[in-house]
Amino acid sequence: MRLLTLEFACLLAAAAPISVAAQYTWKNVKFGGGGGFVPGIVFNPTQKGVVYARTDIGGLYKLNSDDSWTPLTDAIAHDKTWHIKRHNWGVDAVATDPIDPARVYAALGMYTHSWDPDNGAIARSSDGGATWSTFDLPFKVGGNMPGRGMGERLAIDPNNNHIIYFGARSGNGLWKSTNQGQSFEKVTSFTSVGTYVADPNDSSGYNSDIQGLAWIEFDSTSALVGGATSRIFVGVADKGESVFYSEDAGQTWSAVPNQPQGFLPHKGKFQPSEKALYLTYSDTSGPYDGGNGTVQRFDIASSTWTDITPVSGEDLFFGFGGLALDMQKPGTLMVVTLNLWWPDAQIYRSVDSGKTWSVIWEWGAYPDRTLYYDYSTPKAPWIITSRGADDTKELGWMIESLEINPLDSNHWLYGTGLTIYGGHDLTNWDTTHKVTIESLADGIEETSVQALASVPGGPALLSATGDVGGYTHDNDLTKSPEVAWINPSYATNTGVDYAGNKPQSAVRVGNSGSEGNQIAVSSDGGKTWAELQGGVAGTSGGKVALSADADSALWSASSGVVVVRSGSQSQVTSLPTGAAIASDKRNGTVFYAGHGNRFFLSVDSGSTFTSVSTLGSAQAVRDVVVNPTLAGDVWVSTDDGIFHSTDYGKTFKKTDKSVTDAYALALGKGPGKYWNVYGVISRNGSPIELFMSNDTGKNWNKIQGTRGFGAAGGIFLAASKDTSGLVFVGTNGRGAFYGLPG
Ligand SMILES: *[C@@H]1O[C@H](CO)[C@@H](O)[C@H](O)[C@H]1NC(C)=O
Ligand SMILES: *[C@@H]1O[C@H](CO)[C@@H](O)[C@H](O)[C@H]1NC(C)=O
Ligand SMILES: *[C@@H]1O[C@H](CO)[C@@H](O)[C@H](O)[C@H]1NC(C)=O
Ligand SMILES: *[C@@H]1O[C@H](CO)[C@@H](O)[C@H](O)[C@H]1NC(C)=O
C-alpha cells in the first residue's frame, strides 16, 4: 500500500512546523497461520473462488487462487475516530452478493457495551473489497462479543440484491435495507430480540448483553412477493422459540411450529434441492463453551423437524458449531463440535441427509485413535512445533464456521480459535476415507501484539504476542517462524527486551495465570529460552526491561514493580504499580521509569528509584525509550507530548510543542547522524498517527500513509538499529507490520 504523492498536511496551521507525509511501504511481518479466532467464512454461491473470512479483532480477508488471503479492511480501519478507538477491525457478519459477486457487505464494530463508545457501521464494496463505503448504524455492532461465531447476521435476498437484512444484538432486533445497505430500517413486525445472555451477572456488560439475532436465511426457491423472496428464516439467540419464518417477504413473522427448545441455533442453512433447512445448536453461545447440543433438519414441504444429531446419550457432551452443505451433492453435509477440548474436535459427515454419519477420527484400543486425515501446517510450521507435548488437539477448537465450496465438492475450509484449516480432496472421505488437512490461513495475521524489540546485529524482531506466545525473526520478516516461543511457553507474552551491551541476551514475561514462573531469558538472540531463576509464581503480565549487562530484569508486572536478579525477586517499593520502565542500553546499573508526571532514576540496578524530575503537565507516561548507544539519553512520551533528556532524566526538554499527545516511541537507525525517532502522536490535537523525525524531534513526518494501525494505546513500536528507516508496528489484532521508506 503505497502513498504515491507527497502530501502537505498542515498547510493551514501556519504557526506549526510543516508536516511532511513521507512515503513508506508497509507489509505484515509474517507470523503465519492466522494466530486467532476466525468466526466466519463465506463462499459466494455463484462465482467460484469468491470467499471471505471475517475475524473478531483483525478485520476481513479475501481468498486468493493460491489459497492465501488478502486483508481488505486496513484502509477503513483508519476511519473517523479510529485512531483512538478500534472498532473497524471487529467484523460481526459478512455477506457476499449472489447476483453481483463483486459486491460484499460487512457489519463492523467491536463491542456493544462501554468498551466501544461508537455505533457500528455497514461497510459496502462493489469491487470485491478493494474499496469501501461505510454507512453508520444507529446501534453498536459486536465483532468481538460472545456469540460472534453464530451467523451470518447479514443476508442478501438471493432474488433481489437491493434487499439486505441485518440481525442486531442488544435487543435491537431485525433490520432491513432496500437500498443495498445505505440505510436500514427496523422490521417492527419481527418482535423477538432474543433473551440469551452469557452471564447476567457480568458487571462489565460484556457477557450480560443480549446476543440478539444469530442468522438470516432465505428460501431461494420460494415465490417472489413484490420482487422479494417470500420465505425467510431467522435464528435468534434464545432458549425458548428461536427459529422464525416469514412467507410474505418479511411483512409478518411466526415461530416455526414444533421446533426444538433449550438450545441456541448457531447456524441455519437452506438446501434448495431438498427444500430443507439444516440447523446446528449448542446450549451456550460460544465461542469457548458448549456442553450439549443438537443437529436438526426441517423439511419445508411437510413442515416437520427431524433430529439428526450424530451422537446421543453419554457421548453427547458438546455443542455443535459449524455446518456445511454440499450444494453439488444434495444430502451431503458436515457438522462439527464447537468445542471438544479433548482429545480433539470431531467432524461428522453424512451423505444421506443426516440419517447416518461418519467421523474424521475414532478411538482404537485406548488411548490410540484411528485418524481419517493427514495433517500438516507447512505455511505456519510453529503451529505443530509449538504445541505442548501432551496437547492432542490438531483439528482445533472454537469451530463455528465449516464450509464446503458450493462449486467444488473437494474444497473445504473451517475456522478455529487459532487458524483456518481445510483441503482440496474432501470427497475422498466418501471413498478412501482419508482427507488432507492443512493450515490454510496464509496472509491472515490477526495476532494481538503486546511488545516488540529489535536487536542490534539481529535478530531483527522479537514479538511478544497474545494467545500464541511470541516469535523471533532473524532477518527474513516474510517467513513464518519454525517455532514460537516455547520452553517455557506462556500463551501470552506481554513484554520483551534485550541487553544493550550483550544484545544476544533477552528477557520476556508472560501472563498465563498463576502457573509458576512467568519470566524467561535467552542468551542466543531469542532462539532458545529458559526460566529466569528467582521469578516468583504469581507475578505476571506487564512490561520488562533488561539491564545493559543482562544481570538484572526490572519487571513492571500487573501486581507491582519487581526486580529479578541473582536468583531472587524483590519488590521495588519506590515505584508505583503500572510505571513505564526502560533500561539504559550502556550503563549497566541504570534503569528509568515514569508515572503520572514524574520521572524516576535508579542507579543501583533497579533496587531503588528516586523521582528526579517532572514532565510538564503530563498526567500519563505512555512509553520510555533510550538511545541504543549513548548512556543517559532518554525519551518519554506522555499525554502532554514528548520529553527528551541527555542527562539520565535529571532535566528534560519538550521536543516539539506541536506534539500534544504521544503513545509508543522507538529509536532506530536514521539516514544521517541522528537516530530516527518514531512516535504514535497527535500534532496540535489532530488524529493520533505514526510519525517519524530524523532530526531529534524537531520536525515530524507522517509515515503510516492511508492504513490504520488500530487503537493508539494498543500500538507497540520497535526500530532497527542496523537498517536505516526500518520500523516495526505491533497492533492489537492485525499482527505486526514493518515499514521502509520508499
Ligand atoms: C447470578 O447471581 C445470582 C445471585 O447471586 C445467582 O443466583 C445466579 O446463579 C447467577 N447467575 C449466573 C449465570 O451465574
Ligand atoms: C442434552 O440435551 C438433551 C435434550 O434436551 C437432554 O435430553 C440431555 O439430557 C442433555 N444432556 C445432558 C448431559 O445434559
Ligand atoms: C551510570 O550512571 C550513573 C548515574 O548517572 C553514574 O553515576 C555512573 O557513573 C554511570 N556509570 C558509568 C560507568 O558511566
Ligand atoms: C529527513 O526526512 C525528510 C522528510 O522525509 C527528508 O526530506 C530529509 O531528506 C531527511 N533527512 C535526511 C538526512 O535524510
CSV table of C-alpha atoms in Angstrom, one decimal, residues 164-425:
chain,number,residue,atom,x,y,z
A,164,ILE,CA,-30.4,-6.8,2.9
A,165,TYR,CA,-31.3,-8.0,6.4
A,166,PHE,CA,-29.2,-7.5,9.5
A,167,GLY,CA,-29.8,-9.2,12.8
A,168,ALA,CA,-28.8,-6.9,15.6
A,169,ARG,CA,-27.6,-7.5,19.1
A,170,SER,CA,-28.5,-5.8,22.4
A,171,GLY,CA,-32.3,-6.1,21.9
A,172,ASN,CA,-32.3,-4.1,18.7
A,173,GLY,CA,-34.0,-6.8,16.6
A,174,LEU,CA,-34.2,-7.3,12.8
A,175,TRP,CA,-33.2,-4.5,10.4
A,176,LYS,CA,-33.8,-4.3,6.6
A,177,SER,CA,-32.2,-2.3,3.9
A,178,THR,CA,-33.8,-1.8,0.5
A,179,ASN,CA,-31.0,0.3,-0.9
A,180,GLN,CA,-28.1,-2.1,-0.8
A,181,GLY,CA,-27.0,-1.3,2.7
A,182,GLN,CA,-27.0,2.5,2.6
A,183,SER,CA,-29.7,2.7,5.2
A,184,PHE,CA,-31.5,0.2,7.4
A,185,GLU,CA,-35.0,0.3,8.9
A,186,LYS,CA,-36.2,-1.7,11.8
A,187,VAL,CA,-38.6,-4.6,10.9
A,188,THR,CA,-41.2,-3.8,13.5
A,189,SER,CA,-43.2,-6.9,12.8
A,190,PHE,CA,-40.3,-9.1,13.9
A,191,THR,CA,-40.7,-8.9,17.7
A,192,SER,CA,-38.2,-11.5,19.0
A,193,VAL,CA,-35.0,-9.8,20.1
A,194,GLY,CA,-33.5,-12.8,21.9
A,195,THR,CA,-33.3,-13.3,25.6
A,196,TYR,CA,-30.0,-15.1,25.9
A,197,VAL,CA,-27.0,-13.5,27.6
A,198,ALA,CA,-23.9,-15.4,28.5
A,199,ASP,CA,-23.7,-14.2,32.1
A,200,PRO,CA,-26.4,-11.9,33.5
A,201,ASN,CA,-24.1,-11.1,36.5
A,202,ASP,CA,-21.2,-9.7,34.5
A,203,SER,CA,-21.0,-6.1,35.7
A,204,SER,CA,-18.6,-5.1,32.9
A,205,GLY,CA,-21.5,-5.5,30.5
A,206,TYR,CA,-19.5,-7.8,28.1
A,207,ASN,CA,-21.2,-11.1,29.0
A,208,SER,CA,-24.5,-9.6,30.1
A,209,ASP,CA,-25.5,-8.0,26.8
A,210,ILE,CA,-28.3,-9.6,24.8
A,211,GLN,CA,-26.7,-11.5,21.9
A,212,GLY,CA,-29.8,-11.0,19.8
A,213,LEU,CA,-30.3,-12.3,16.3
A,214,ALA,CA,-27.9,-15.1,15.1
A,215,TRP,CA,-28.7,-15.6,11.4
A,216,ILE,CA,-31.0,-14.9,8.5
A,217,GLU,CA,-31.5,-17.5,5.7
A,218,PHE,CA,-33.7,-17.2,2.5
A,219,ASP,CA,-35.5,-20.0,0.8
A,220,SER,CA,-34.2,-19.0,-2.6
A,221,THR,CA,-36.8,-21.3,-4.3
A,222,SER,CA,-39.8,-19.7,-2.8
A,223,ALA,CA,-42.2,-17.4,-4.8
A,224,LEU,CA,-41.5,-13.7,-5.1
A,225,VAL,CA,-43.7,-11.2,-3.4
A,226,GLY,CA,-43.3,-7.6,-4.7
A,227,GLY,CA,-40.0,-8.6,-6.2
A,228,ALA,CA,-38.6,-10.1,-3.0
A,229,THR,CA,-38.1,-13.6,-1.8
A,230,SER,CA,-41.1,-14.6,0.2
A,231,ARG,CA,-39.8,-17.3,2.6
A,232,ILE,CA,-37.2,-16.1,5.1
A,233,PHE,CA,-35.9,-17.9,8.2
A,234,VAL,CA,-34.3,-16.0,11.2
A,235,GLY,CA,-32.4,-17.7,14.0
A,236,VAL,CA,-32.4,-15.9,17.4
A,237,ALA,CA,-30.1,-16.5,20.4
A,238,ASP,CA,-33.0,-17.7,22.7
A,239,LYS,CA,-33.5,-20.9,24.6
A,240,GLY,CA,-37.3,-20.7,24.0
A,241,GLU,CA,-38.6,-20.3,20.5
A,242,SER,CA,-35.6,-19.4,18.4
A,243,VAL,CA,-36.4,-20.0,14.7
A,244,PHE,CA,-38.9,-17.7,13.0
A,245,TYR,CA,-40.1,-17.5,9.4
A,246,SER,CA,-42.0,-15.3,7.0
A,247,GLU,CA,-44.0,-16.3,4.0
A,248,ASP,CA,-44.6,-12.8,2.7
A,249,ALA,CA,-41.2,-11.3,2.2
A,250,GLY,CA,-40.8,-10.2,5.8
A,251,GLN,CA,-44.1,-8.4,6.4
A,252,THR,CA,-45.3,-10.9,9.0
A,253,TRP,CA,-43.4,-13.5,11.1
A,254,SER,CA,-44.2,-16.6,13.2
A,255,ALA,CA,-42.2,-19.1,15.1
A,256,VAL,CA,-41.6,-22.3,13.2
A,257,PRO,CA,-44.0,-24.8,14.8
A,258,ASN,CA,-42.8,-27.8,16.9
A,259,GLN,CA,-39.2,-26.5,16.9
A,260,PRO,CA,-36.6,-27.8,19.4
A,261,GLN,CA,-36.1,-25.7,22.5
A,262,GLY,CA,-33.5,-25.4,25.2
A,263,PHE,CA,-30.6,-24.6,22.8
A,264,LEU,CA,-29.3,-21.7,20.7
A,265,PRO,CA,-29.4,-22.1,16.9
A,266,HIS,CA,-25.8,-21.3,15.8
A,267,LYS,CA,-26.3,-21.9,12.1
A,268,GLY,CA,-29.2,-22.4,9.8
A,269,LYS,CA,-28.6,-23.2,6.1
A,270,PHE,CA,-31.0,-23.9,3.3
A,271,GLN,CA,-30.5,-26.7,0.8
A,272,PRO,CA,-32.6,-25.8,-2.2
A,273,SER,CA,-32.6,-29.2,-3.9
A,274,GLU,CA,-34.0,-30.8,-0.8
A,275,LYS,CA,-36.1,-27.8,0.2
A,276,ALA,CA,-34.8,-28.4,3.7
A,277,LEU,CA,-33.3,-26.1,6.4
A,278,TYR,CA,-30.4,-27.7,8.4
A,279,LEU,CA,-29.5,-26.3,11.8
A,280,THR,CA,-26.8,-26.8,14.4
A,281,TYR,CA,-27.5,-25.9,18.0
A,282,SER,CA,-25.4,-25.5,21.2
A,283,ASP,CA,-26.6,-24.9,24.8
A,284,THR,CA,-24.4,-21.8,25.0
A,285,SER,CA,-23.3,-19.1,22.6
A,286,GLY,CA,-19.6,-19.8,22.3
A,287,PRO,CA,-17.0,-19.3,21.2
A,288,TYR,CA,-15.3,-21.1,24.1
A,289,ASP,CA,-18.0,-23.3,25.5
A,290,GLY,CA,-20.8,-25.7,24.8
A,291,GLY,CA,-21.8,-28.8,26.8
A,292,ASN,CA,-24.8,-30.1,24.9
A,293,GLY,CA,-26.4,-29.5,21.5
A,294,THR,CA,-28.4,-30.9,18.6
A,295,VAL,CA,-28.5,-31.1,14.8
A,296,GLN,CA,-31.8,-30.7,13.1
A,297,ARG,CA,-33.3,-30.9,9.7
A,298,PHE,CA,-36.5,-29.0,8.9
A,299,ASP,CA,-38.4,-30.2,5.9
A,300,ILE,CA,-40.3,-27.3,4.4
A,301,ALA,CA,-42.9,-29.1,2.4
A,302,SER,CA,-44.1,-31.3,5.3
A,303,SER,CA,-43.2,-28.7,8.0
A,304,THR,CA,-41.6,-31.5,10.0
A,305,TRP,CA,-38.4,-31.5,12.2
A,306,THR,CA,-36.1,-34.4,12.3
A,307,ASP,CA,-33.4,-34.8,15.0
A,308,ILE,CA,-30.3,-35.8,13.0
A,309,THR,CA,-27.8,-35.3,15.9
A,310,PRO,CA,-24.8,-37.7,15.1
A,311,VAL,CA,-24.3,-38.8,18.8
A,312,SER,CA,-26.6,-39.2,21.8
A,313,GLY,CA,-26.7,-40.1,25.4
A,314,GLU,CA,-23.4,-40.0,27.3
A,315,ASP,CA,-21.4,-39.4,24.1
A,316,LEU,CA,-23.2,-36.0,23.7
A,317,PHE,CA,-21.3,-33.6,25.9
A,318,PHE,CA,-20.6,-30.7,23.5
A,319,GLY,CA,-22.5,-28.3,21.3
A,320,PHE,CA,-22.4,-28.0,17.6
A,321,GLY,CA,-21.0,-25.1,15.7
A,322,GLY,CA,-20.0,-25.2,12.0
A,323,LEU,CA,-22.5,-26.7,9.4
A,324,ALA,CA,-21.5,-27.3,5.8
A,325,LEU,CA,-23.9,-28.3,3.0
A,326,ASP,CA,-22.5,-29.7,-0.3
A,327,MET,CA,-24.5,-27.7,-2.8
A,328,GLN,CA,-23.3,-30.0,-5.6
A,329,LYS,CA,-24.5,-33.1,-3.8
A,330,PRO,CA,-27.8,-32.6,-2.1
A,331,GLY,CA,-28.0,-34.7,1.0
A,332,THR,CA,-24.2,-34.4,1.8
A,333,LEU,CA,-23.5,-32.3,4.8
A,334,MET,CA,-21.0,-32.0,7.6
A,335,VAL,CA,-21.2,-30.7,11.2
A,336,VAL,CA,-18.5,-30.2,13.8
A,337,THR,CA,-18.2,-30.0,17.6
A,338,LEU,CA,-18.0,-26.3,18.6
A,339,ASN,CA,-15.5,-27.2,21.4
A,340,LEU,CA,-14.4,-30.7,22.1
A,341,TRP,CA,-11.2,-29.9,24.1
A,342,TRP,CA,-10.0,-33.4,24.5
A,343,PRO,CA,-8.7,-35.4,22.7
A,344,ASP,CA,-9.7,-33.2,19.7
A,345,ALA,CA,-12.6,-31.8,17.8
A,346,GLN,CA,-14.8,-34.2,15.9
A,347,ILE,CA,-16.1,-33.6,12.4
A,348,TYR,CA,-19.1,-35.6,11.1
A,349,ARG,CA,-20.1,-36.2,7.5
A,350,SER,CA,-23.4,-37.6,6.1
A,351,VAL,CA,-24.3,-38.4,2.6
A,352,ASP,CA,-27.9,-39.3,3.3
A,353,SER,CA,-29.3,-36.0,4.7
A,354,GLY,CA,-28.2,-36.8,8.2
A,355,LYS,CA,-29.6,-40.3,8.6
A,356,THR,CA,-26.2,-41.8,9.1
A,357,TRP,CA,-22.8,-40.2,9.8
A,358,SER,CA,-19.1,-41.0,9.6
A,359,VAL,CA,-16.4,-39.4,11.6
A,360,ILE,CA,-12.9,-38.0,11.0
A,361,TRP,CA,-11.3,-40.0,13.8
A,362,GLU,CA,-12.4,-42.7,16.1
A,363,TRP,CA,-11.0,-44.5,19.2
A,364,GLY,CA,-9.0,-47.6,18.7
A,365,ALA,CA,-7.5,-49.6,21.6
A,366,TYR,CA,-7.4,-46.8,24.1
A,367,PRO,CA,-5.5,-44.4,24.0
A,368,ASP,CA,-4.9,-45.0,20.3
A,369,ARG,CA,-7.1,-43.3,17.8
A,370,THR,CA,-7.6,-44.0,14.1
A,371,LEU,CA,-7.3,-40.8,12.1
A,372,TYR,CA,-9.0,-40.5,8.8
A,373,TYR,CA,-7.0,-37.5,7.8
A,374,ASP,CA,-3.4,-36.4,7.1
A,375,TYR,CA,-2.4,-33.2,8.9
A,376,SER,CA,0.3,-30.6,8.2
A,377,THR,CA,1.0,-26.9,8.6
A,378,PRO,CA,3.7,-26.1,6.1
A,379,LYS,CA,2.7,-22.4,5.8
A,380,ALA,CA,2.9,-21.9,9.6
A,381,PRO,CA,5.3,-24.6,10.9
A,382,TRP,CA,5.1,-23.2,14.5
A,383,ILE,CA,1.5,-24.4,14.8
A,384,ILE,CA,2.8,-28.0,15.1
A,385,THR,CA,6.3,-27.4,16.6
A,386,SER,CA,5.0,-25.3,19.4
A,387,ARG,CA,2.1,-27.5,20.6
A,388,GLY,CA,2.5,-28.7,24.1
A,389,ALA,CA,3.8,-32.3,24.4
A,390,ASP,CA,0.5,-33.6,26.0
A,391,ASP,CA,-1.8,-31.5,23.7
A,392,THR,CA,-3.6,-33.9,21.4
A,393,LYS,CA,-5.6,-31.2,19.5
A,394,GLU,CA,-4.9,-30.9,15.8
A,395,LEU,CA,-8.3,-30.2,14.3
A,396,GLY,CA,-8.9,-27.2,16.5
A,397,TRP,CA,-11.4,-25.6,18.8
A,398,MET,CA,-14.0,-22.8,18.6
A,399,ILE,CA,-15.1,-24.2,15.2
A,400,GLU,CA,-18.1,-22.0,14.3
A,401,SER,CA,-17.6,-21.9,10.6
A,402,LEU,CA,-17.3,-25.0,8.4
A,403,GLU,CA,-17.8,-24.6,4.7
A,404,ILE,CA,-17.8,-26.7,1.5
A,405,ASN,CA,-17.1,-24.7,-1.6
A,406,PRO,CA,-20.6,-24.5,-3.2
A,407,LEU,CA,-19.0,-25.0,-6.7
A,408,ASP,CA,-16.3,-27.6,-5.8
A,409,SER,CA,-17.2,-30.5,-3.5
A,410,ASN,CA,-13.5,-31.2,-2.8
A,411,HIS,CA,-12.6,-27.8,-1.4
A,412,TRP,CA,-13.5,-27.1,2.2
A,413,LEU,CA,-12.4,-24.6,4.8
A,414,TYR,CA,-13.1,-24.2,8.5
A,415,GLY,CA,-12.2,-21.5,11.0
A,416,THR,CA,-10.9,-22.3,14.5
A,417,GLY,CA,-9.7,-20.4,17.5
A,418,LEU,CA,-6.2,-20.4,16.0
A,419,THR,CA,-6.3,-20.6,12.2
A,420,ILE,CA,-8.2,-21.8,9.2
A,421,TYR,CA,-7.9,-25.4,8.2
A,422,GLY,CA,-9.1,-27.1,5.1
A,423,GLY,CA,-8.2,-29.0,2.0
A,424,HIS,CA,-8.8,-29.9,-1.6
A,425,ASP,CA,-9.7,-33.6,-1.5
